[in-house]
PDB file of C-alpha atoms in Angstrom:
ATOM      1  CA  LEU A 199    -121.217  45.745 -18.647  1.00 62.00           C
ATOM      2  CA  PRO A 200    -118.825  42.229 -18.585  1.00 72.00           C
ATOM      3  CA  ARG A 201    -118.572  41.093 -15.103  1.00 74.00           C
ATOM      4  CA  CYS A 202    -114.765  41.276 -14.098  1.00 75.00           C
ATOM      5  CA  PHE A 203    -112.479  39.888 -10.853  1.00 77.00           C
ATOM      6  CA  CYS A 204    -108.631  39.665 -10.257  1.00 82.00           C
ATOM      7  CA  PRO A 205    -107.560  36.511 -11.163  1.00 85.00           C
ATOM      8  CA  ASP A 206    -104.513  35.084  -9.110  1.00 87.00           C
ATOM      9  CA  PRO A 207    -100.775  35.424  -9.474  1.00 86.00           C
ATOM     10  CA  PRO A 208     -99.399  33.348 -12.150  1.00 85.00           C
ATOM     11  CA  THR A 209     -96.310  33.410  -9.554  1.00 87.00           C
ATOM     12  CA  VAL A 210     -97.032  33.421  -5.640  1.00 89.00           C
ATOM     13  CA  GLU A 211     -94.366  35.682  -3.645  1.00 90.00           C
ATOM     14  CA  PRO A 212     -93.053  34.427  -0.410  1.00 94.00           C
ATOM     15  CA  GLY A 213     -95.492  35.621   2.981  1.00 94.00           C
ATOM     16  CA  TYR A 214     -98.345  34.979   1.000  1.00 95.00           C
ATOM     17  CA  VAL A 215    -100.696  31.680   1.804  1.00 95.00           C
ATOM     18  CA  LYS A 216    -104.732  31.402   0.515  1.00 93.00           C
ATOM     19  CA  ASP A 217    -107.067  29.685   2.319  1.00 91.00           C
ATOM     20  CA  PRO A 218    -107.797  26.432   1.701  1.00 90.00           C
ATOM     21  CA  VAL A 219    -111.215  27.080   2.909  1.00 90.00           C
ATOM     22  CA  THR A 220    -112.549  30.491   2.163  1.00 90.00           C
ATOM     23  CA  GLY A 221    -109.565  31.237  -0.630  1.00 89.00           C
ATOM     24  CA  ALA A 222    -109.362  34.281   0.577  1.00 92.00           C
ATOM     25  CA  TRP A 223    -104.907  35.326   0.567  1.00 93.00           C
ATOM     26  CA  ARG A 224    -103.617  36.300   3.781  1.00 94.00           C
ATOM     27  CA  CYS A 225    -100.001  36.595   5.286  1.00 95.00           C
ATOM     28  CA  ASP A 226     -98.218  33.446   5.841  1.00 95.00           C
ATOM     29  CA  PHE A 227     -97.822  33.514   9.273  1.00 93.00           C
ATOM     30  CA  ASP A 228     -96.468  30.513  10.668  1.00 93.00           C
ATOM     31  CA  ASN A 229     -92.937  31.705   8.519  1.00 94.00           C
ATOM     32  CA  ASP A 230     -93.492  35.270  10.410  1.00 93.00           C
ATOM     33  CA  TRP A 231     -94.806  37.590   8.281  1.00 95.00           C
ATOM     34  CA  ARG A 232     -97.053  40.141   8.900  1.00 94.00           C
ATOM     35  CA  GLY A 233     -99.784  42.213   7.267  1.00 94.00           C
ATOM     36  CA  ASP A 234    -103.357  42.578   5.326  1.00 94.00           C
ATOM     37  CA  ALA A 235    -102.922  40.149   2.418  1.00 93.00           C
ATOM     38  CA  ARG A 236    -104.446  42.224  -1.180  1.00 91.00           C
ATOM     39  CA  LEU A 237    -105.244  41.017  -4.152  1.00 90.00           C
ATOM     40  CA  ILE A 238    -105.461  43.972  -7.166  1.00 87.00           C
ATOM     41  CA  CYS A 239    -105.646  43.899 -10.448  1.00 83.00           C
ATOM     42  CA  ARG A 240    -104.557  48.066 -10.740  1.00 73.00           C
ATOM     43  CA  GLU A 241    -102.034  49.686  -8.629  1.00 67.00           C
ATOM     44  CA  GLY A 242    -105.302  53.174  -8.706  1.00 62.00           C
ATOM     45  CA  PRO A 243    -108.632  53.771  -9.367  1.00 61.00           C
ATOM     46  CA  THR A 244    -107.281  54.890 -13.277  1.00 62.00           C
ATOM     47  CA  GLN A 245    -103.757  53.344 -13.525  1.00 64.00           C
ATOM     48  CA  CYS A 246    -103.464  50.023 -14.589  1.00 67.00           C
ATOM     49  CA  LEU A 247    -100.415  47.270 -13.490  1.00 62.00           C
ATOM     50  CA  ALA A 248     -97.653  47.278 -15.661  1.00 60.00           C
ATOM     51  CA  GLY A 249     -97.555  43.025 -18.125  1.00 62.00           C
ATOM     52  CA  GLU A 250    -101.119  43.348 -17.072  1.00 64.00           C
ATOM     53  CA  VAL A 251    -100.894  40.319 -14.645  1.00 76.00           C
ATOM     54  CA  SER A 252    -102.500  40.605 -10.980  1.00 85.00           C
ATOM     55  CA  LYS A 253    -100.575  40.496  -7.838  1.00 88.00           C
ATOM     56  CA  LEU A 254    -100.492  40.190  -4.140  1.00 91.00           C
ATOM     57  CA  VAL A 255     -99.586  42.513  -1.652  1.00 92.00           C
ATOM     58  CA  GLY A 256     -99.208  44.052   1.634  1.00 93.00           C
ATOM     59  CA  CYS A 257     -97.493  41.373   3.810  1.00 95.00           C
ATOM     60  CA  LYS A 258     -94.115  42.051   5.020  1.00 95.00           C
ATOM     61  CA  PRO A 259     -91.715  39.507   6.588  1.00 96.00           C
ATOM     62  CA  LEU A 260     -90.839  40.157  10.814  1.00 96.00           C
ATOM     63  CA  VAL A 261     -87.489  42.161  11.217  1.00 96.00           C
ATOM     64  CA  ALA A 262     -85.239  42.757  14.529  1.00 95.00           C
ATOM     65  CA  CYS A 263     -85.657  46.486  16.061  1.00 94.00           C
ATOM     66  CA  ALA A 264     -82.481  48.651  15.755  1.00 90.00           C
ATOM     67  CA  ALA A 265     -79.938  49.272  18.711  1.00 84.00           C
ATOM     68  CA  PRO A 266     -80.785  52.309  20.576  1.00 81.00           C
ATOM     69  CA  ASP A 267     -79.563  55.073  18.876  1.00 78.00           C
ATOM     70  CA  LEU A 268     -77.955  56.941  21.884  1.00 75.00           C
ATOM     71  CA  GLY A 269     -75.805  59.417  20.729  1.00 71.00           C
ATOM     72  CA  GLY A 270     -72.380  57.993  20.585  1.00 68.00           C
ATOM     73  CA  GLY A 271     -72.464  57.675  24.727  1.00 82.00           C
ATOM     74  CA  CYS A 272     -70.807  55.456  26.755  1.00 88.00           C
ATOM     75  CA  ALA A 273     -73.784  55.862  29.941  1.00 91.00           C
ATOM     76  CA  LEU A 274     -75.527  52.780  29.108  1.00 90.00           C
ATOM     77  CA  ASP A 275     -74.470  49.203  28.105  1.00 90.00           C
ATOM     78  CA  VAL A 276     -76.946  47.474  25.996  1.00 89.00           C
ATOM     79  CA  SER A 277     -74.645  45.114  24.784  1.00 88.00           C
ATOM     80  CA  THR A 278     -77.697  42.382  24.630  1.00 90.00           C
ATOM     81  CA  CYS A 279     -79.697  44.393  23.075  1.00 91.00           C
ATOM     82  CA  ALA A 280     -78.106  44.613  18.800  1.00 87.00           C
ATOM     83  CA  ALA A 281     -81.123  42.552  17.302  1.00 88.00           C
ATOM     84  CA  VAL A 282     -84.280  42.140  19.801  1.00 94.00           C
ATOM     85  CA  TRP A 283     -86.544  39.727  17.586  1.00 94.00           C
ATOM     86  CA  PRO A 284     -89.993  41.151  18.020  1.00 95.00           C
ATOM     87  CA  GLY A 285     -91.743  40.163  21.568  1.00 94.00           C
ATOM     88  CA  GLY A 286     -88.399  40.579  22.999  1.00 95.00           C
ATOM     89  CA  GLY A 287     -86.555  42.437  25.031  1.00 95.00           C
ATOM     90  CA  CYS A 288     -83.127  42.920  26.573  1.00 95.00           C
ATOM     91  CA  ARG A 289     -81.660  44.716  29.479  1.00 94.00           C
ATOM     92  CA  MET A 290     -80.422  48.369  28.994  1.00 93.00           C
ATOM     93  CA  THR A 291     -78.042  49.283  32.517  1.00 93.00           C
ATOM     94  CA  CYS A 292     -75.957  51.802  33.313  1.00 93.00           C
ATOM     95  CA  ARG A 293     -72.152  51.458  32.681  1.00 90.00           C
ATOM     96  CA  LEU A 294     -69.993  51.568  34.963  1.00 87.00           C
ATOM     97  CA  PRO A 295     -68.905  54.690  36.554  1.00 90.00           C
ATOM     98  CA  PHE A 296     -72.665  55.419  35.600  1.00 93.00           C
ATOM     99  CA  LYS A 297     -74.981  55.149  38.172  1.00 93.00           C
ATOM    100  CA  GLY A 298     -78.433  54.813  38.000  1.00 94.00           C
ATOM    101  CA  PRO A 299     -81.481  52.205  37.106  1.00 93.00           C
ATOM    102  CA  GLY A 300     -81.265  50.177  34.348  1.00 92.00           C
ATOM    103  CA  THR A 301     -84.763  49.227  32.297  1.00 94.00           C
ATOM    104  CA  ILE A 302     -86.169  46.203  29.757  1.00 95.00           C
ATOM    105  CA  ALA A 303     -86.730  47.261  26.182  1.00 95.00           C
ATOM    106  CA  THR A 304     -88.987  45.715  24.295  1.00 96.00           C
ATOM    107  CA  CYS A 305     -89.279  45.465  20.137  1.00 95.00           C
ATOM    108  CA  PRO A 306     -93.288  45.183  19.331  1.00 95.00           C
ATOM    109  CA  GLU A 307     -94.594  41.999  18.469  1.00 93.00           C
ATOM    110  CA  ASP A 308     -95.644  42.682  15.051  1.00 92.00           C
ATOM    111  CA  ASN A 309     -92.608  45.003  14.080  1.00 95.00           C
ATOM    112  CA  VAL A 310     -92.197  44.653  10.004  1.00 94.00           C
ATOM    113  CA  ASP A 311     -90.056  48.035   9.990  1.00 93.00           C
ATOM    114  CA  VAL A 312     -86.337  47.799   9.184  1.00 89.00           C
ATOM    115  CA  GLY A 313     -84.696  50.496  11.911  1.00 88.00           C
ATOM    116  CA  ARG A 314     -87.705  50.394  14.358  1.00 92.00           C
ATOM    117  CA  PRO A 315     -85.822  51.135  18.022  1.00 91.00           C
ATOM    118  CA  LEU A 316     -86.812  49.714  20.712  1.00 93.00           C
ATOM    119  CA  GLU A 317     -89.075  50.902  23.119  1.00 93.00           C
ATOM    120  CA  TRP A 318     -89.442  51.794  27.144  1.00 92.00           C
ATOM    121  CA  PRO A 319     -91.514  52.313  29.926  1.00 93.00           C
ATOM    122  CA  PRO A 320     -92.120  56.134  29.371  1.00 92.00           C
ATOM    123  CA  SER A 321     -91.245  56.600  33.409  1.00 93.00           C
ATOM    124  CA  TRP A 322     -87.117  55.871  32.338  1.00 92.00           C
ATOM    125  CA  SER A 323     -84.839  57.738  30.635  1.00 90.00           C
ATOM    126  CA  PRO A 324     -81.455  57.338  29.323  1.00 89.00           C
ATOM    127  CA  ASP A 325     -80.599  60.335  31.407  1.00 90.00           C
ATOM    128  CA  MET A 326     -80.970  58.649  34.476  1.00 93.00           C
ATOM    129  CA  CYS A 327     -77.743  57.599  34.266  1.00 93.00           C
ATOM    130  CA  VAL A 328     -75.491  59.979  35.628  1.00 93.00           C
ATOM    131  CA  LEU A 329     -71.723  60.243  36.015  1.00 92.00           C
ATOM    132  CA  ASP A 330     -70.109  59.241  39.412  1.00 91.00           C
ATOM    133  CA  CYS A 331     -66.663  59.851  38.252  1.00 90.00           C
ATOM    134  CA  PRO A 332     -64.242  57.286  40.548  1.00 89.00           C
ATOM    135  CA  ASP A 333     -60.933  57.974  42.349  1.00 88.00           C
ATOM    136  CA  PRO A 334     -58.198  56.693  40.239  1.00 88.00           C
ATOM    137  CA  SER A 335     -56.461  55.296  43.375  1.00 85.00           C
ATOM    138  CA  GLU A 336     -58.888  52.782  44.741  1.00 82.00           C
ATOM    139  CA  PRO A 337     -60.538  49.964  42.862  1.00 77.00           C
ATOM    140  CA  PRO A 338     -62.477  49.185  41.007  1.00 75.00           C
ATOM    141  CA  THR A 339     -60.531  51.336  39.042  1.00 76.00           C
ATOM    142  CA  LEU A 340     -57.425  50.265  39.670  1.00 79.00           C
ATOM    143  CA  PRO A 341     -57.121  46.659  39.073  1.00 79.00           C
ATOM    144  CA  ASP A 342     -55.723  44.122  41.649  1.00 81.00           C
ATOM    145  CA  GLY A 343     -51.720  44.052  42.300  1.00 80.00           C
ATOM    146  CA  TRP A 344     -51.259  47.637  40.810  1.00 84.00           C
ATOM    147  CA  LYS A 345     -50.341  50.656  42.327  1.00 84.00           C
ATOM    148  CA  TYR A 346     -51.295  54.291  41.950  1.00 85.00           C
ATOM    149  CA  LEU A 347     -48.511  56.534  40.595  1.00 86.00           C
ATOM    150  CA  MET A 348     -50.043  59.848  42.676  1.00 86.00           C
ATOM    151  CA  PRO A 349     -49.610  63.023  39.639  1.00 88.00           C
ATOM    152  CA  VAL A 350     -47.438  66.200  40.452  1.00 88.00           C
ATOM    153  CA  GLY A 351     -49.735  68.579  42.412  1.00 90.00           C
ATOM    154  CA  TYR A 352     -51.629  66.286  44.240  1.00 92.00           C
ATOM    155  CA  ARG A 353     -51.486  63.928  47.532  1.00 88.00           C
ATOM    156  CA  LYS A 354     -53.786  62.051  49.814  1.00 83.00           C
ATOM    157  CA  GLU A 355     -54.195  62.889  53.845  1.00 77.00           C
ATOM    158  CA  GLU A 356     -55.504  61.317  56.297  1.00 64.00           C
ATOM    159  CA  SER A 357     -59.522  61.415  56.681  1.00 63.00           C
ATOM    160  CA  THR A 358     -61.604  62.632  59.375  1.00 61.00           C
ATOM    161  CA  TYR A 359     -63.668  59.485  58.908  1.00 59.00           C
ATOM    162  CA  PRO A 360     -64.408  58.408  62.380  1.00 59.00           C
ATOM    163  CA  GLY A 361     -61.942  55.581  63.139  1.00 59.00           C
ATOM    164  CA  CYS A 362     -59.102  57.191  62.160  1.00 63.00           C
ATOM    165  CA  GLY A 363     -56.869  58.174  64.638  1.00 56.00           C
ATOM    166  CA  ASP A 364     -52.753  60.138  63.609  1.00 56.00           C
ATOM    167  CA  GLY A 365     -50.216  57.801  62.565  1.00 52.00           C
ATOM    168  CA  ASP A 366     -53.451  54.983  61.659  1.00 49.00           C
ATOM    169  CA  ASP A 367     -51.828  53.292  58.325  1.00 51.00           C
ATOM    170  CA  GLN A 368     -55.354  51.972  56.984  1.00 51.00           C
ATOM    171  CA  LEU A 369     -55.510  52.796  53.071  1.00 47.00           C
ATOM    172  CA  ASP A 370     -59.399  54.146  54.153  1.00 53.00           C
ATOM    173  CA  CYS A 371     -57.600  56.183  56.644  1.00 59.00           C
ATOM    174  CA  TRP A 372     -55.342  58.249  54.238  1.00 56.00           C
ATOM    175  CA  ASP A 373     -58.275  58.556  50.858  1.00 67.00           C
ATOM    176  CA  ASP A 374     -58.715  62.227  51.114  1.00 82.00           C
ATOM    177  CA  TRP A 375     -57.417  64.008  48.417  1.00 88.00           C
ATOM    178  CA  ALA A 376     -55.638  67.570  49.236  1.00 89.00           C
ATOM    179  CA  CYS A 377     -53.416  69.743  46.689  1.00 90.00           C
ATOM    180  CA  ASP A 378     -49.375  69.216  47.074  1.00 89.00           C
ATOM    181  CA  VAL A 379     -47.747  72.429  48.226  1.00 85.00           C
ATOM    182  CA  GLY A 380     -47.146  75.296  46.046  1.00 85.00           C
ATOM    183  CA  LEU A 381     -51.216  74.718  44.431  1.00 88.00           C
ATOM    184  CA  ILE A 382     -54.670  75.931  45.097  1.00 88.00           C
ATOM    185  CA  GLY A 383     -57.876  74.462  44.399  1.00 89.00           C
ATOM    186  CA  SER A 384     -60.474  71.397  45.228  1.00 89.00           C
ATOM    187  CA  PRO A 385     -59.471  68.212  43.906  1.00 91.00           C
ATOM    188  CA  ASP A 386     -61.728  66.484  41.955  1.00 91.00           C
ATOM    189  CA  PHE A 387     -61.992  63.504  39.217  1.00 91.00           C
ATOM    190  CA  ASN A 388     -62.273  63.967  35.616  1.00 92.00           C
ATOM    191  CA  CYS A 389     -63.567  60.486  33.600  1.00 91.00           C
ATOM    192  CA  SER A 390     -63.372  60.341  30.153  1.00 91.00           C
ATOM    193  CA  PHE A 391     -63.731  57.798  27.353  1.00 89.00           C
ATOM    194  CA  ASP A 392     -62.130  56.678  23.992  1.00 89.00           C
ATOM    195  CA  GLY A 393     -63.985  55.312  21.470  1.00 85.00           C
ATOM    196  CA  GLU A 394     -64.698  51.667  22.375  1.00 85.00           C
ATOM    197  CA  CYS A 395     -66.056  53.482  25.940  1.00 86.00           C
ATOM    198  CA  ALA A 396     -62.612  52.349  28.085  1.00 87.00           C
ATOM    199  CA  LEU A 397     -62.439  54.305  30.519  1.00 88.00           C
ATOM    200  CA  SER A 398     -59.394  57.179  31.920  1.00 90.00           C
ATOM    201  CA  VAL A 399     -59.722  59.089  35.236  1.00 90.00           C
ATOM    202  CA  ASP A 400     -57.265  62.165  36.056  1.00 91.00           C
ATOM    203  CA  PRO A 401     -57.546  63.827  38.904  1.00 91.00           C
ATOM    204  CA  VAL A 402     -57.762  67.694  38.533  1.00 92.00           C
ATOM    205  CA  GLY A 403     -58.661  70.815  40.306  1.00 92.00           C
ATOM    206  CA  CYS A 404     -55.334  71.271  41.621  1.00 92.00           C
ATOM    207  CA  ILE A 405     -54.125  74.792  40.197  1.00 92.00           C
ATOM    208  CA  GLU A 406     -50.269  76.027  40.202  1.00 91.00           C
ATOM    209  CA  LEU A 407     -49.834  79.133  42.693  1.00 91.00           C
ATOM    210  CA  VAL A 408     -48.129  81.910  41.073  1.00 93.00           C
ATOM    211  CA  PRO A 409     -45.559  84.394  42.869  1.00 94.00           C
ATOM    212  CA  CYS A 410     -46.049  88.283  43.508  1.00 96.00           C
ATOM    213  CA  SER A 411     -44.144  90.693  41.518  1.00 96.00           C
ATOM    214  CA  ALA A 412     -42.522  93.783  42.786  1.00 96.00           C
ATOM    215  CA  PRO A 413     -45.101  96.779  42.589  1.00 95.00           C
ATOM    216  CA  VAL A 414     -43.834  99.570  39.424  1.00 95.00           C
ATOM    217  CA  LEU A 415     -42.902 102.553  41.665  1.00 95.00           C
ATOM    218  CA  GLU A 416     -43.172 105.930  39.190  1.00 92.00           C
ATOM    219  CA  GLY A 417     -41.837 109.763  39.954  1.00 90.00           C
ATOM    220  CA  GLU A 418     -40.698 110.934  43.306  1.00 90.00           C
ATOM    221  CA  ASP A 419     -41.821 106.921  44.482  1.00 93.00           C
ATOM    222  CA  ASN A 420     -38.908 105.401  42.244  1.00 92.00           C
ATOM    223  CA  CYS A 421     -35.965 107.519  44.201  1.00 90.00           C
ATOM    224  CA  THR A 422     -37.302 106.946  47.680  1.00 93.00           C
ATOM    225  CA  TYR A 423     -38.610 103.474  47.888  1.00 96.00           C
ATOM    226  CA  ASP A 424     -36.842  99.975  47.238  1.00 96.00           C
ATOM    227  CA  VAL A 425     -38.708  97.325  45.827  1.00 97.00           C
ATOM    228  CA  SER A 426     -35.895  95.063  45.017  1.00 96.00           C
ATOM    229  CA  ASP A 427     -36.674  92.908  47.640  1.00 97.00           C
ATOM    230  CA  CYS A 428     -40.180  92.222  46.614  1.00 96.00           C
ATOM    231  CA  GLU A 429     -39.253  90.983  42.727  1.00 95.00           C
ATOM    232  CA  SER A 430     -40.674  87.857  43.351  1.00 95.00           C
ATOM    233  CA  VAL A 431     -42.165  86.885  46.268  1.00 95.00           C
ATOM    234  CA  ASP A 432     -44.051  82.885  46.185  1.00 92.00           C
ATOM    235  CA  SER A 433     -47.324  82.602  47.200  1.00 90.00           C
ATOM    236  CA  GLY A 434     -48.406  83.261  51.399  1.00 90.00           C
ATOM    237  CA  GLY A 435     -44.691  84.708  51.359  1.00 94.00           C
ATOM    238  CA  THR A 436     -43.473  88.258  52.502  1.00 97.00           C
ATOM    239  CA  CYS A 437     -40.994  90.734  51.110  1.00 97.00           C
ATOM    240  CA  GLN A 438     -39.397  94.227  52.589  1.00 97.00           C
ATOM    241  CA  VAL A 439     -40.142  97.496  51.103  1.00 97.00           C
ATOM    242  CA  ARG A 440     -36.811  99.658  52.263  1.00 96.00           C
ATOM    243  CA  CYS A 441     -35.892 103.309  52.012  1.00 94.00           C
ATOM    244  CA  ARG A 442     -33.822 103.884  49.018  1.00 92.00           C
ATOM    245  CA  ALA A 443     -30.702 105.600  50.031  1.00 87.00           C
ATOM    246  CA  PRO A 444     -29.788 108.527  50.853  1.00 84.00           C
ATOM    247  CA  PHE A 445     -33.773 108.248  52.395  1.00 88.00           C
ATOM    248  CA  ALA A 446     -33.626 106.729  55.888  1.00 89.00           C
ATOM    249  CA  GLY A 447     -36.614 105.368  58.135  1.00 92.00           C
ATOM    250  CA  GLN A 448     -37.772 101.843  58.877  1.00 95.00           C
ATOM    251  CA  PRO A 449     -39.178  99.207  56.162  1.00 96.00           C
ATOM    252  CA  THR A 450     -42.444  97.459  56.038  1.00 97.00           C
ATOM    253  CA  THR A 451     -43.316  94.444  55.454  1.00 97.00           C
ATOM    254  CA  ALA A 452     -45.639  93.250  51.789  1.00 97.00           C
ATOM    255  CA  THR A 453     -47.319  90.725  51.524  1.00 97.00           C
ATOM    256  CA  CYS A 454     -47.714  87.794  48.658  1.00 95.00           C
ATOM    257  CA  SER A 455     -51.308  86.993  48.682  1.00 92.00           C
ATOM    258  CA  TYR A 456     -52.689  82.852  47.152  1.00 89.00           C
ATOM    259  CA  ASP A 457     -53.514  83.311  44.022  1.00 90.00           C
ATOM    260  CA  THR A 458     -52.823  81.823  40.629  1.00 88.00           C
ATOM    261  CA  GLU A 459     -52.876  85.064  38.380  1.00 91.00           C
ATOM    262  CA  PRO A 460     -50.415  87.543  38.051  1.00 93.00           C
ATOM    263  CA  ARG A 461     -50.155  90.314  40.315  1.00 95.00           C
ATOM    264  CA  SER A 462     -48.230  92.477  42.309  1.00 96.00           C
ATOM    265  CA  VAL A 463     -47.290  92.190  46.749  1.00 96.00           C
ATOM    266  CA  ARG A 464     -49.225  94.087  48.522  1.00 96.00           C
ATOM    267  CA  TRP A 465     -47.896  96.921  50.296  1.00 96.00           C
ATOM    268  CA  SER A 466     -47.876  99.824  52.180  1.00 96.00           C
ATOM    269  CA  PRO A 467     -44.463 102.828  52.166  1.00 95.00           C
ATOM    270  CA  PRO A 468     -42.491 102.822  54.502  1.00 96.00           C
ATOM    271  CA  ALA A 469     -41.805 106.416  56.244  1.00 94.00           C
ATOM    272  CA  CYS A 470     -38.653 107.561  54.452  1.00 91.00           C
ATOM    273  CA  GLU A 471     -37.092 111.259  55.521  1.00 86.00           C
ATOM    274  CA  CYS A 472     -34.111 112.930  54.645  1.00 78.00           C
ATOM    275  CA  PRO A 473     -31.615 112.430  57.033  1.00 73.00           C
ATOM    276  CA  GLN A 474     -29.332 115.239  58.256  1.00 63.00           C
ATOM    277  CA  THR A 475     -26.322 113.640  56.777  1.00 57.00           C
ATOM    278  CA  CYS A 476     -25.727 116.769  53.775  1.00 53.00           C
ATOM    279  CA  GLN A 477     -21.789 118.053  53.736  1.00 58.00           C
ATOM    280  CA  LEU A 478     -21.077 121.504  54.831  1.00 63.00           C
ATOM    281  CA  GLN A 479     -21.499 123.268  51.463  1.00 72.00           C
ATOM    282  CA  GLU A 480     -20.693 127.567  51.259  1.00 78.00           C
ATOM    283  CA  GLY A 481     -23.173 129.233  52.684  1.00 78.00           C
ATOM    284  CA  TYR A 482     -24.411 127.228  55.726  1.00 76.00           C
ATOM    285  CA  GLU A 483     -23.179 125.945  58.754  1.00 75.00           C
ATOM    286  CA  TRP A 484     -24.896 123.985  61.094  1.00 68.00           C
ATOM    287  CA  SER A 485     -25.801 125.701  64.532  1.00 67.00           C
ATOM    288  CA  ASN A 486     -27.381 125.619  67.600  1.00 59.00           C
ATOM    289  CA  GLY A 487     -26.279 129.218  68.681  1.00 50.00           C
ATOM    290  CA  LEU A 488     -22.239 127.457  68.349  1.00 50.00           C
ATOM    291  CA  HIS A 489     -20.624 126.419  64.916  1.00 49.00           C
ATOM    292  CA  TRP A 490     -19.492 122.234  64.680  1.00 47.00           C
ATOM    293  CA  THR A 491     -17.197 121.524  62.372  1.00 47.00           C
ATOM    294  CA  GLN A 492     -17.747 119.111  59.629  1.00 46.00           C
ATOM    295  CA  ARG A 493     -16.404 116.056  61.811  1.00 45.00           C
ATOM    296  CA  GLN A 494     -18.895 116.790  64.541  1.00 47.00           C
ATOM    297  CA  ILE A 495     -21.854 117.027  62.387  1.00 47.00           C
ATOM    298  CA  ASP A 496     -20.911 113.710  60.570  1.00 48.00           C
ATOM    299  CA  GLU A 497     -20.504 111.590  63.836  1.00 47.00           C
ATOM    300  CA  PRO A 498     -22.580 109.566  64.924  1.00 40.00           C
ATOM    301  CA  ALA A 499     -23.796 110.807  68.585  1.00 39.00           C
ATOM    302  CA  GLN A 500     -25.546 113.624  66.681  1.00 44.00           C
ATOM    303  CA  GLY A 501     -27.880 114.078  69.637  1.00 41.00           C
ATOM    304  CA  ARG A 502     -27.094 117.554  69.345  1.00 44.00           C
ATOM    305  CA  ARG A 503     -29.790 119.937  68.901  1.00 48.00           C
ATOM    306  CA  GLY A 504     -29.513 121.909  65.803  1.00 59.00           C
ATOM    307  CA  ASP A 505     -30.126 123.417  62.772  1.00 72.00           C
ATOM    308  CA  TRP A 506     -29.144 124.485  59.384  1.00 74.00           C
ATOM    309  CA  THR A 507     -28.614 128.653  58.656  1.00 79.00           C
ATOM    310  CA  CYS A 508     -27.670 130.391  56.383  1.00 84.00           C
ATOM    311  CA  ALA A 509     -24.018 131.427  57.409  1.00 82.00           C
ATOM    312  CA  GLU A 510     -22.932 135.229  57.422  1.00 83.00           C
ATOM    313  CA  GLY A 511     -22.153 137.023  54.353  1.00 86.00           C
ATOM    314  CA  PHE A 512     -26.064 134.886  53.049  1.00 88.00           C
ATOM    315  CA  THR A 513     -29.960 135.789  53.832  1.00 87.00           C
ATOM    316  CA  GLY A 514     -32.437 133.140  53.537  1.00 86.00           C
ATOM    317  CA  VAL A 515     -33.751 129.971  54.906  1.00 83.00           C
ATOM    318  CA  ALA A 516     -32.025 127.497  54.821  1.00 74.00           C
ATOM    319  CA  GLN A 517     -33.726 123.998  54.089  1.00 73.00           C
ATOM    320  CA  TRP A 518     -32.266 120.261  53.516  1.00 65.00           C
ATOM    321  CA  ARG A 519     -33.579 118.177  51.084  1.00 67.00           C
ATOM    322  CA  CYS A 520     -31.869 114.127  49.418  1.00 62.00           C
ATOM    323  CA  SER A 521     -31.784 113.915  45.809  1.00 59.00           C
ATOM    324  CA  LEU A 522     -30.626 111.534  43.723  1.00 54.00           C
ATOM    325  CA  PRO A 523     -26.682 112.106  41.438  1.00 53.00           C
ATOM    326  CA  GLY A 524     -27.780 114.257  38.594  1.00 50.00           C
ATOM    327  CA  GLY A 525     -31.305 115.680  40.601  1.00 48.00           C
ATOM    328  CA  GLU A 526     -31.708 119.099  42.067  1.00 42.00           C
TER     329      GLU A 526
END
């Protein structure tokens, strides 16, 4: 068999240099090429090179690492990490209003892989940057020279901090957020970011109180009780439930709880009775052993003891009851 060897290629691609002493090919380290240079005359055990020409393989140029892919979040400031060269590093910090420890991200010294991400210590995680939504009415959220207008439904009240007394007008003594009259809840702040990670802060947590409605009466209750005073009662308010004429009795007080959902007032029915003010009818008479005229029955001074009885010529047990027009 003939003694065969692989000759040098007629044209040397960038990134390869030949050692003048040993005659071996190597990567051009001085010009930032890395790898293991090899001279080949075939692609594999049985595959020949196209054109019957040898070639050099195995060397690649150093490339910068890719900026961290954080999924489009705004928690980290990686503005200095856009193109970190192999062996270099950059600082990643929590972007305000996020708080937490930063770290140094590095690019491996021998990186030749396009798109290789930066590396950081395994003890650190981007999740360590925690959102701390600031008060929008105070610096640094509020720029110098600007005045914050409180949104509808929110107000500030005097703080309970030590040193803050009645009437103290220091700014830091009036920084406790509260829900305004007519709302309920616990004020908080909601942070949002636009596509450029510009911060917007809005107060949240205060919900408008809903007034109570009158209870729905059915059957006999609808003819006995008057709930017209309770058609719309503010949260925390009261109304009167009365007896509907001709019933009589002392009204009761219904209450409206503090809530943000539709509901009716809480009430208890008054003790409504049918008063003895009925007109004389044929077959009945009012008597305590004596006969009374209609005028005497209707007079306010009805402290007289007596009762309804069946008149002469009639039999039965006399009773009285109240009914609406058209009823029995």
